[in-house]
């Protein structure tokens, strides 16, 4: 009998007051037992959280998944669905020593596939003894899994008026942008929309302002504020005794940062938490990650760690403010890039230590699924995608617009030996002014070139290359402003985006873009047209 790891988790949950309803299926389709045992006689769900201990997809296991059926089953139940992972291809010792963490094959089978069903939080809860091959529970992981499952469950049962929500904002790009910014997102306008919805649903938002500018002012005091700037509103000062008492891994940070409080998020005596509380909602500023450069490098840094201020922020959220959940607001912060294993966190991995038992939802731009996946797996976040702004053609301005007009003039006067060469000289001069020499390798030298001494064919070639570059610039897609959560694009914006999408060829799906279809309708090949666009 090899069930110690199952029994251990069930016992932990029951010791916390939970009524556990275990189900088992002899086959690989768990949707039937879910329907049979997780509803009462009136069809009302009787469970607040599901933990899948098989590590496989809900329907079909590792062999032949039916994700649509699984998603339909889970959507009807509408509770958090956690997919915990037992080590299969590694012993406990091998996983502990691995920088990668979970074996790549197991990541594919027991993390990626359940995620398609809607699973969150791939926490390792059991390992295999090297000698016997039997599964043994990993005590600290079982405790964490039980804590997190209970926290998610309490969100379903606790009254909205009593729930405490922490909204965490960032500076994007990390360490360089202004506070309260995120990729493609109007952060404070979106917070305004979220606060309004929270109030509608009975949450206590205190005296939170109803205007974007007022919310921004209350948190930042200065719209241009950056991380660690004196303008940020101080929500809490944590003395070092309190910090060391509440943060069990604080001593481990001293190797890189010395003793607390240090220099970051500190007033010299205390660790400082920036933000503002409105009733049961706290809007906090995630500290910088402490290292200049790309936060992705923290993933691969063996000896790096968050600084004391970063640790104090998450300690404050969990143990002083006592948040029931944290909403990470926009793409992206630094929590998910902190040092540790890539997938399958251990208790010494910093994303795991920082988020600990806090349920986390993370707003991530829809065009960045790769880093959203990192956030989902490493910081145990349920990711919620937001739209990127509608796109439109970049168009031309100033010198570039003048260039296009000169090219248009040349098309009508190219055979005029008096004015044609003069226009080419102007085109070359303006191209250099617009720095197109960096894009056009053989643009003639501005000091020595005179089109009068060149052949008509060569002049055409020069103008054609400039025109080709101008066309590329003009047709590039640029986002129109920033997205606000809950606000759909206008009809015009949606049409512009759809037209731009429809222009793209998608050979993998056998779909041709509109330009290619139009070219084919008149017996032309679009590639020939592009090549001859001069």
Coordinates of C-alpha atoms in Angstrom, one line a residue:
X1 CA 0.0 0.0 0.0
X2 CA 1.5 3.3 -1.1
X3 CA -0.9 6.0 0.2
X4 CA 1.1 7.8 3.0
X5 CA 1.3 11.0 1.0
X6 CA -2.5 11.0 0.4
X7 CA -3.3 10.3 4.0
X8 CA -0.9 13.0 5.2
X9 CA -2.5 15.8 3.2
X10 CA -6.1 14.7 4.2
X11 CA -5.0 14.6 7.8
X12 CA -3.5 18.1 7.5
X13 CA -6.7 19.5 6.0
X14 CA -8.9 17.8 8.6
X15 CA -6.7 19.2 11.4
X16 CA -7.5 22.7 10.1
X17 CA -11.3 21.9 10.3
X18 CA -11.9 21.0 6.7
X19 CA -14.4 18.3 5.7
X20 CA -12.5 16.4 3.1
X21 CA -14.4 14.5 0.3
X22 CA -11.9 12.1 -1.4
X23 CA -13.0 10.6 -4.7
X24 CA -11.3 7.9 -6.7
X25 CA -11.8 6.6 -10.3
X26 CA -10.7 3.3 -11.6
X27 CA -10.5 4.9 -15.1
X28 CA -9.0 8.1 -16.2
X29 CA -12.2 10.2 -16.3
X30 CA -12.8 12.0 -13.0
X31 CA -15.7 14.1 -14.3
X32 CA -18.2 11.4 -13.3
X33 CA -17.2 11.1 -9.7
X34 CA -17.0 15.0 -9.5
X35 CA -20.7 15.1 -10.7
X36 CA -21.7 12.4 -8.3
X37 CA -20.0 13.4 -5.1
X38 CA -19.4 17.2 -5.2
X39 CA -23.0 18.3 -5.4
X40 CA -25.9 18.0 -2.9
X41 CA -29.3 16.7 -3.8
X42 CA -30.3 20.1 -5.0
X43 CA -27.4 20.4 -7.4
X44 CA -25.5 22.9 -5.2
X45 CA -21.7 22.4 -4.9
X46 CA -20.6 21.1 -1.5
X47 CA -16.9 21.7 -2.0
X48 CA -15.0 25.0 -1.8
X49 CA -11.7 23.9 -3.3
X50 CA -10.6 20.9 -5.4
X51 CA -7.1 19.4 -5.1
X52 CA -6.1 16.9 -7.8
X53 CA -3.5 14.6 -6.3
X54 CA -3.0 12.5 -9.4
X55 CA -1.0 15.3 -11.1
X56 CA -2.8 14.5 -14.4
X57 CA -5.5 16.1 -16.4
X58 CA -9.0 15.7 -15.0
X59 CA -10.3 13.7 -18.0
X60 CA -8.0 11.3 -19.8
X61 CA -5.0 11.3 -17.5
X62 CA -1.6 11.3 -19.3
X63 CA -2.9 9.5 -22.4
X64 CA -5.9 11.1 -24.2
X65 CA -7.1 14.3 -22.6
X66 CA -10.5 15.8 -23.2
X67 CA -9.9 19.4 -22.0
X68 CA -13.3 20.7 -23.2
X69 CA -15.1 18.1 -21.1
X70 CA -12.8 18.9 -18.1
X71 CA -13.2 22.6 -18.5
X72 CA -17.0 22.2 -18.7
X73 CA -17.1 20.1 -15.5
X74 CA -14.9 22.5 -13.6
X75 CA -16.7 25.7 -14.9
X76 CA -20.0 24.3 -13.7
X77 CA -18.5 23.6 -10.2
X78 CA -16.8 27.0 -10.2
X79 CA -14.3 26.5 -7.4
X80 CA -10.5 26.8 -7.3
X81 CA -8.8 23.8 -8.9
X82 CA -5.4 23.0 -7.6
X83 CA -3.3 20.3 -9.2
X84 CA -0.6 19.1 -6.8
X85 CA 2.3 17.1 -8.2
X86 CA 3.9 13.9 -6.8
X87 CA 7.5 13.4 -7.9
X88 CA 7.6 10.5 -10.4
X89 CA 10.9 10.7 -12.5
X90 CA 13.1 12.0 -9.7
X91 CA 13.8 10.9 -6.1
X92 CA 13.3 13.5 -3.4
X93 CA 17.0 14.1 -3.3
X94 CA 17.4 14.6 -7.0
X95 CA 14.6 17.2 -7.1
X96 CA 16.0 19.0 -4.0
X97 CA 19.4 19.3 -5.7
X98 CA 18.1 20.3 -9.1
X99 CA 18.2 23.9 -10.3
X100 CA 15.5 23.1 -12.8
X101 CA 13.2 21.6 -10.2
X102 CA 10.6 19.3 -11.7
X103 CA 11.7 17.0 -14.5
X104 CA 10.8 18.4 -17.9
X105 CA 8.8 15.4 -18.9
X106 CA 6.7 15.7 -15.7
X107 CA 6.3 19.4 -16.4
X108 CA 4.8 18.6 -19.7
X109 CA 2.5 15.8 -18.4
X110 CA 1.6 17.0 -15.0
X111 CA 1.8 20.8 -15.1
X112 CA 1.1 21.9 -18.6
X113 CA -1.8 19.5 -19.4
X114 CA -3.7 20.2 -16.2
X115 CA -3.2 23.9 -16.8
X116 CA -5.3 23.6 -20.0
X117 CA -8.1 22.3 -17.8
X118 CA -7.7 25.4 -15.6
X119 CA -5.5 24.0 -12.9
X120 CA -3.4 26.4 -10.7
X121 CA -0.5 26.0 -8.2
X122 CA 1.6 23.0 -9.2
X123 CA 3.0 22.3 -5.7
X124 CA 5.2 19.3 -5.1
X125 CA 3.7 17.4 -2.1
X126 CA 5.3 14.0 -2.2
X127 CA 8.6 12.4 -3.2
X128 CA 10.0 9.0 -3.7
X129 CA 12.5 7.4 -1.3
X130 CA 15.6 6.4 -3.3
X131 CA 15.9 3.0 -1.6
X132 CA 12.3 1.8 -1.5
X133 CA 10.7 3.8 -4.3
X134 CA 7.7 4.4 -2.0
X135 CA 6.1 7.8 -2.0
X136 CA 6.6 9.9 1.1
X137 CA 4.9 13.2 2.0
X138 CA 7.1 16.3 2.0
X139 CA 6.0 17.8 5.3
X140 CA 6.6 21.5 4.6
X141 CA 5.0 21.2 1.1
X142 CA 1.9 19.3 2.5
X143 CA 1.5 22.1 5.1
X144 CA 1.8 24.8 2.4
X145 CA -0.7 23.0 0.1
X146 CA -3.2 22.6 3.0
X147 CA -2.8 26.3 4.0
X148 CA -3.3 27.6 0.5
X149 CA -6.3 25.3 -0.2
X150 CA -7.9 26.6 3.0
X151 CA -7.2 30.2 2.1
X152 CA -8.8 29.7 -1.3
X153 CA -11.8 27.9 0.3
X154 CA -12.3 30.8 2.8
X155 CA -12.7 33.2 0.0
X156 CA -15.9 31.4 -1.0
X157 CA -17.4 31.4 2.5
X158 CA -16.2 34.7 4.0
X159 CA -18.5 37.7 3.6
X160 CA -17.3 40.2 1.0
X161 CA -17.5 43.0 3.6
X162 CA -15.0 41.1 5.8
X163 CA -12.5 40.2 3.1
X164 CA -9.2 42.0 2.9
X165 CA -7.8 42.5 -0.6
X166 CA -4.3 43.8 -1.4
X167 CA -3.8 45.4 -4.8
X168 CA -0.1 45.4 -5.7
X169 CA 1.2 47.8 -8.3
X170 CA 4.7 48.0 -10.0
X171 CA 7.0 50.2 -11.8
X172 CA 7.4 49.0 -15.4
X173 CA 10.0 48.4 -16.8
X174 CA 11.1 47.1 -13.4
X175 CA 13.5 49.6 -11.7
X176 CA 13.2 52.1 -14.6
X177 CA 9.6 53.1 -15.1
X178 CA 7.3 55.3 -13.0
X179 CA 5.4 53.7 -10.2
X180 CA 1.9 52.5 -11.1
X181 CA 2.7 51.5 -14.7
X182 CA 2.3 48.2 -16.5
X183 CA 2.6 47.0 -20.1
X184 CA -0.3 48.3 -22.2
X185 CA -2.4 49.0 -19.1
X186 CA -3.8 52.2 -17.6
X187 CA -3.2 51.0 -14.1
X188 CA -5.0 53.7 -12.0
X189 CA -8.0 53.9 -14.4
X190 CA -8.3 50.1 -14.1
X191 CA -7.9 50.2 -10.2
X192 CA -10.7 52.8 -10.3
X193 CA -12.9 50.3 -12.2
X194 CA -12.0 47.4 -9.8
X195 CA -12.7 49.5 -6.7
X196 CA -16.1 50.4 -8.2
X197 CA -16.9 46.8 -8.8
X198 CA -15.7 45.7 -5.3
X199 CA -18.0 48.3 -3.8
X200 CA -20.9 47.1 -5.9
X201 CA -20.3 43.5 -4.6
X202 CA -20.2 44.6 -0.9
X203 CA -16.5 44.9 -0.2
X204 CA -15.4 47.6 2.3
X205 CA -13.4 50.1 0.3
X206 CA -13.6 52.8 3.0
X207 CA -13.2 56.4 1.7
X208 CA -11.5 55.4 -1.6
X209 CA -11.6 58.2 -4.1
X210 CA -13.8 57.7 -7.2
X211 CA -11.4 59.5 -9.6
X212 CA -8.3 58.1 -11.1
X213 CA -6.2 61.2 -10.4
X214 CA -7.2 61.2 -6.7
X215 CA -6.4 57.5 -6.3
X216 CA -3.0 58.1 -7.9
X217 CA -2.4 61.1 -5.7
X218 CA -3.2 59.2 -2.5
X219 CA -0.7 56.5 -3.2
X220 CA 2.1 58.3 -5.0
X221 CA 1.7 62.0 -4.1
X222 CA 3.5 62.6 -7.4
X223 CA 2.4 61.1 -10.8
X224 CA 6.1 60.9 -11.8
X225 CA 7.2 59.1 -8.7
X226 CA 9.6 56.2 -9.0
X227 CA 10.5 53.4 -6.6
X228 CA 12.1 54.6 -3.4
X229 CA 11.3 58.2 -4.1
X230 CA 10.3 60.3 -1.1
X231 CA 6.9 61.2 -2.7
X232 CA 5.5 57.7 -2.1
X233 CA 2.9 57.4 0.7
X234 CA 4.2 55.4 3.6
X235 CA 1.6 52.9 4.8
X236 CA 3.6 51.1 7.5
X237 CA 7.0 51.3 9.2
X238 CA 8.2 47.8 10.3
X239 CA 10.9 47.8 13.0
X240 CA 13.7 45.2 12.6
X241 CA 12.5 43.2 15.6
X242 CA 9.1 42.7 14.1
X243 CA 10.6 42.0 10.7
X244 CA 12.9 39.2 12.0
X245 CA 10.1 37.7 14.1
X246 CA 7.6 37.6 11.3
X247 CA 9.9 36.7 8.4
X248 CA 11.4 33.2 9.0
X249 CA 13.9 33.5 6.1
X250 CA 15.1 37.0 6.9
X251 CA 18.6 35.8 8.1
X252 CA 19.2 34.1 4.7
X253 CA 19.0 37.5 3.0
X254 CA 21.9 38.9 5.0
X255 CA 24.5 37.1 2.8
X256 CA 23.6 39.5 -0.1
X257 CA 22.1 42.5 1.7
X258 CA 23.7 42.6 5.2
X259 CA 21.5 43.0 8.3
X260 CA 18.1 44.7 8.1
X261 CA 16.9 47.3 7.5
X262 CA 19.5 48.0 4.7
X263 CA 19.2 50.8 2.2
X264 CA 16.2 49.8 0.1
X265 CA 12.7 50.5 1.3
X266 CA 14.2 51.8 4.5
X267 CA 14.3 55.0 6.5
X268 CA 17.5 53.9 8.2
X269 CA 15.8 52.4 11.2
X270 CA 12.7 50.7 9.9
X271 CA 11.6 48.9 6.8
X272 CA 9.1 51.0 4.9
X273 CA 6.0 49.7 3.1
X274 CA 4.6 52.1 0.5
X275 CA 0.9 52.3 -0.3
X276 CA -2.5 53.4 1.0
X277 CA -5.3 51.6 2.8
X278 CA -9.0 52.2 2.0
X279 CA -11.2 50.2 4.3
X280 CA -10.3 46.6 3.7
X281 CA -8.5 47.3 0.5
X282 CA -4.7 48.1 0.5
X283 CA -3.1 49.5 -2.6
X284 CA 0.6 48.8 -2.2
X285 CA 3.8 49.4 -4.2
X286 CA 5.9 46.3 -4.8
X287 CA 9.5 47.2 -4.0
X288 CA 12.2 47.1 -6.7
X289 CA 13.9 43.8 -7.2
X290 CA 17.2 45.4 -6.1
X291 CA 19.4 44.5 -9.1
X292 CA 19.8 46.8 -12.1
X293 CA 19.0 45.1 -15.4
X294 CA 16.7 42.3 -16.5
X295 CA 14.7 40.7 -13.7
X296 CA 14.8 37.5 -15.7
X297 CA 18.5 37.1 -14.7
X298 CA 17.2 36.4 -11.1
X299 CA 15.8 33.1 -12.4
X300 CA 19.3 31.9 -13.1
X301 CA 21.2 33.6 -10.2
X302 CA 22.3 30.9 -7.7
X303 CA 23.2 33.2 -4.8
X304 CA 20.9 36.2 -5.4
X305 CA 17.9 36.9 -3.1
X306 CA 15.3 39.6 -2.6
X307 CA 16.3 42.5 -0.4
X308 CA 14.9 43.0 3.1
X309 CA 12.4 45.6 1.9
X310 CA 10.9 43.2 -0.7
X311 CA 10.5 40.5 1.9
X312 CA 9.0 43.0 4.4
X313 CA 6.4 44.0 1.8
X314 CA 5.0 40.5 1.5
X315 CA 5.3 39.9 5.3
X316 CA 3.2 43.0 5.8
X317 CA 0.5 41.8 3.4
X318 CA 0.2 38.3 4.9
X319 CA 0.8 38.8 8.6
X320 CA 0.1 42.5 9.5
X321 CA -2.5 43.6 7.0
X322 CA -3.7 40.0 6.9
X323 CA -4.9 40.0 3.3
X324 CA -7.3 37.3 2.2
X325 CA -5.9 37.6 -1.3
X326 CA -3.5 39.7 -3.3
X327 CA -4.1 41.1 -6.8
X328 CA -0.9 41.7 -8.7
X329 CA -1.9 44.5 -11.1
X330 CA -0.4 44.3 -14.6
X331 CA 2.6 43.1 -16.5
X332 CA 4.8 42.8 -14.6
X333 CA 6.5 42.8 -11.2
X334 CA 9.5 40.9 -9.8
X335 CA 8.0 38.3 -7.5
X336 CA 7.8 35.5 -10.2
X337 CA 11.4 36.1 -11.2
X338 CA 13.0 35.7 -7.8
X339 CA 15.7 33.1 -7.4
X340 CA 14.6 29.4 -7.1
X341 CA 13.7 26.4 -9.1
X342 CA 12.1 27.0 -12.5
X343 CA 9.1 24.7 -11.8
X344 CA 8.2 22.8 -8.7
X345 CA 9.3 25.1 -6.0
X346 CA 10.9 24.0 -2.8
X347 CA 10.6 25.7 0.6
X348 CA 13.9 27.6 -0.1
X349 CA 12.8 29.1 -3.4
X350 CA 12.1 32.8 -2.9
X351 CA 8.8 33.1 -4.9
X352 CA 7.4 30.3 -2.6
X353 CA 8.8 32.0 0.6
X354 CA 7.4 35.4 -0.4
X355 CA 3.9 34.5 -1.4
X356 CA 3.7 31.7 1.2
X357 CA -0.1 31.1 1.8
X358 CA -1.5 34.2 0.1
X359 CA -3.9 33.4 -2.7
X360 CA -2.8 35.5 -5.7
X361 CA -4.5 36.7 -8.8
X362 CA -2.2 38.3 -11.5
X363 CA -3.4 40.5 -14.3
X364 CA -1.2 39.7 -17.3
X365 CA -1.2 41.1 -20.8
X366 CA -2.8 38.7 -23.2
X367 CA 0.2 38.9 -25.6
X368 CA 2.7 37.7 -23.0
X369 CA 1.7 34.1 -22.2
X370 CA 5.3 33.0 -21.6
X371 CA 5.9 35.3 -18.6
X372 CA 2.4 34.8 -17.4
X373 CA 3.2 31.0 -17.3
X374 CA 6.2 31.8 -15.1
X375 CA 4.0 33.8 -12.8
X376 CA 1.4 31.0 -12.7
X377 CA 3.9 28.3 -11.8
X378 CA 6.5 30.1 -9.7
X379 CA 4.4 32.6 -7.7
X380 CA 1.3 30.4 -7.5
X381 CA -0.8 33.0 -9.2
X382 CA -4.1 32.5 -11.0
X383 CA -3.5 34.6 -14.1
X384 CA -6.2 36.8 -15.6
X385 CA -5.5 38.1 -19.1
X386 CA -6.2 41.7 -20.2
X387 CA -6.4 42.9 -23.7
X388 CA -3.6 44.8 -25.3
X389 CA -4.9 48.2 -26.7
X390 CA -6.3 48.2 -30.3
X391 CA -3.6 48.5 -32.9
X392 CA -3.4 50.9 -35.8
X393 CA -0.8 51.7 -38.5
X394 CA 1.9 54.0 -37.2
X395 CA 1.7 56.4 -40.1
X396 CA 4.3 59.1 -40.9
X397 CA 5.2 62.4 -39.4
X398 CA 7.7 65.3 -39.9
X399 CA 10.7 64.3 -42.0
X400 CA 9.3 60.9 -42.9
X401 CA 6.1 62.4 -44.2
X402 CA 8.2 64.9 -46.2
X403 CA 10.1 62.0 -47.6
X404 CA 7.0 60.3 -48.9
X405 CA 5.8 63.6 -50.5
X406 CA 9.2 63.9 -52.2
X407 CA 9.0 60.3 -53.5
X408 CA 5.5 61.1 -54.9
X409 CA 6.9 64.1 -56.7
X410 CA 9.8 62.1 -58.1
X411 CA 7.3 59.5 -59.6
X412 CA 5.9 62.3 -61.8
X413 CA 9.2 64.0 -62.7
X414 CA 11.7 61.0 -62.8
X415 CA 12.3 61.5 -66.6
X416 CA 12.8 65.3 -66.1
X417 CA 16.6 65.6 -66.2
X418 CA 16.4 69.1 -64.7
X419 CA 14.1 68.5 -61.7
X420 CA 14.3 64.7 -61.2
X421 CA 18.0 64.6 -60.0
X422 CA 17.3 67.6 -57.7
X423 CA 14.4 65.7 -56.0
X424 CA 16.6 62.6 -55.6
X425 CA 19.3 64.7 -53.9
X426 CA 16.6 66.0 -51.5
X427 CA 15.4 62.5 -50.9
X428 CA 18.9 61.3 -50.0
X429 CA 19.4 64.4 -47.7
X430 CA 16.1 63.9 -45.9
X431 CA 16.8 60.1 -45.6
X432 CA 20.0 60.9 -43.7
X433 CA 18.2 63.5 -41.6
X434 CA 15.7 60.8 -40.6
X435 CA 18.5 58.3 -39.8
X436 CA 17.4 55.9 -42.5
X437 CA 21.1 55.2 -43.2
X438 CA 20.9 52.8 -40.3
X439 CA 18.2 50.8 -42.2
X440 CA 19.4 51.2 -45.8
X441 CA 22.9 49.8 -46.1
X442 CA 24.0 51.4 -49.4
X443 CA 22.3 54.8 -49.0
X444 CA 24.6 57.2 -51.0
X445 CA 27.0 59.4 -49.0
X446 CA 25.5 62.8 -48.3
X447 CA 28.7 64.8 -48.9
X448 CA 29.8 63.3 -52.2
X449 CA 26.6 62.1 -54.0
X450 CA 25.0 64.1 -56.8
X451 CA 22.1 62.5 -58.6
X452 CA 23.0 64.5 -61.8
X453 CA 26.0 62.2 -62.2
X454 CA 24.0 59.0 -61.8
X455 CA 22.0 56.9 -64.2
X456 CA 18.2 56.9 -64.2
X457 CA 18.2 53.3 -63.2
X458 CA 20.5 53.9 -60.2
X459 CA 18.3 56.9 -59.2
X460 CA 15.2 54.7 -59.4
X461 CA 17.0 52.0 -57.3
X462 CA 17.9 54.6 -54.5
X463 CA 14.4 56.1 -54.4
X464 CA 12.9 52.6 -54.4
X465 CA 14.9 51.5 -51.4
X466 CA 13.9 54.6 -49.4
X467 CA 10.3 54.1 -50.5
X468 CA 10.4 50.5 -49.3
X469 CA 11.7 51.5 -45.9
X470 CA 9.1 54.3 -45.6
X471 CA 6.3 51.8 -46.4
X472 CA 7.5 49.5 -43.7
X473 CA 7.6 52.3 -41.1
X474 CA 4.1 53.6 -42.2
X475 CA 2.5 50.1 -41.9
X476 CA 4.0 49.1 -38.6
X477 CA 1.3 48.5 -35.9
X478 CA 1.2 50.7 -32.8
X479 CA -1.1 50.3 -29.8
X480 CA -3.7 53.1 -29.5
X481 CA -3.2 54.3 -25.9
X482 CA -3.6 52.0 -22.9
X483 CA -6.2 49.3 -22.0
X484 CA -8.5 49.9 -19.1
X485 CA -9.8 46.7 -17.4
X486 CA -13.5 46.1 -18.2
X487 CA -13.6 48.6 -21.0
X488 CA -14.0 47.0 -24.5
X489 CA -12.5 48.7 -27.6
X490 CA -14.8 50.9 -29.6
X491 CA -16.3 49.6 -32.9
X492 CA -13.7 51.6 -34.9
X493 CA -10.8 50.3 -32.8
X494 CA -12.1 46.7 -33.0
X495 CA -12.4 47.0 -36.8
X496 CA -8.9 48.4 -37.2
X497 CA -7.5 45.6 -35.1
X498 CA -9.4 42.9 -37.0
X499 CA -8.3 44.3 -40.4
X500 CA -4.6 44.3 -39.3
X501 CA -5.0 40.7 -38.0
X502 CA -6.7 39.7 -41.3
X503 CA -3.7 41.0 -43.3
X504 CA -1.4 38.4 -41.8
X505 CA -0.8 35.0 -43.5
X506 CA -1.1 32.0 -41.2
X507 CA 0.3 29.1 -43.2
X508 CA 0.1 26.7 -40.2
X509 CA -3.7 27.0 -40.4
X510 CA -3.9 27.3 -44.2
X511 CA -5.1 30.9 -44.0
X512 CA -4.1 33.6 -46.4
X513 CA -4.1 37.2 -45.5
X514 CA -6.3 39.8 -47.3
X515 CA -3.5 41.3 -49.4
X516 CA -2.6 37.9 -50.8
X517 CA -6.2 37.0 -51.5
X518 CA -6.7 40.4 -53.3
X519 CA -3.5 39.9 -55.3
X520 CA -4.7 36.3 -56.3
X521 CA -8.0 37.7 -57.4
X522 CA -6.3 39.8 -60.2
X523 CA -3.9 37.0 -61.1
X524 CA -0.9 38.4 -59.2
X525 CA 1.4 37.1 -56.6
X526 CA 1.7 39.4 -53.5
X527 CA 5.4 38.7 -53.1
X528 CA 6.1 40.0 -56.7
X529 CA 4.0 43.1 -55.9
X530 CA 6.1 43.7 -52.7
X531 CA 9.3 43.2 -54.6
X532 CA 8.3 45.7 -57.2
X533 CA 6.9 48.3 -54.9
X534 CA 9.4 50.9 -56.1

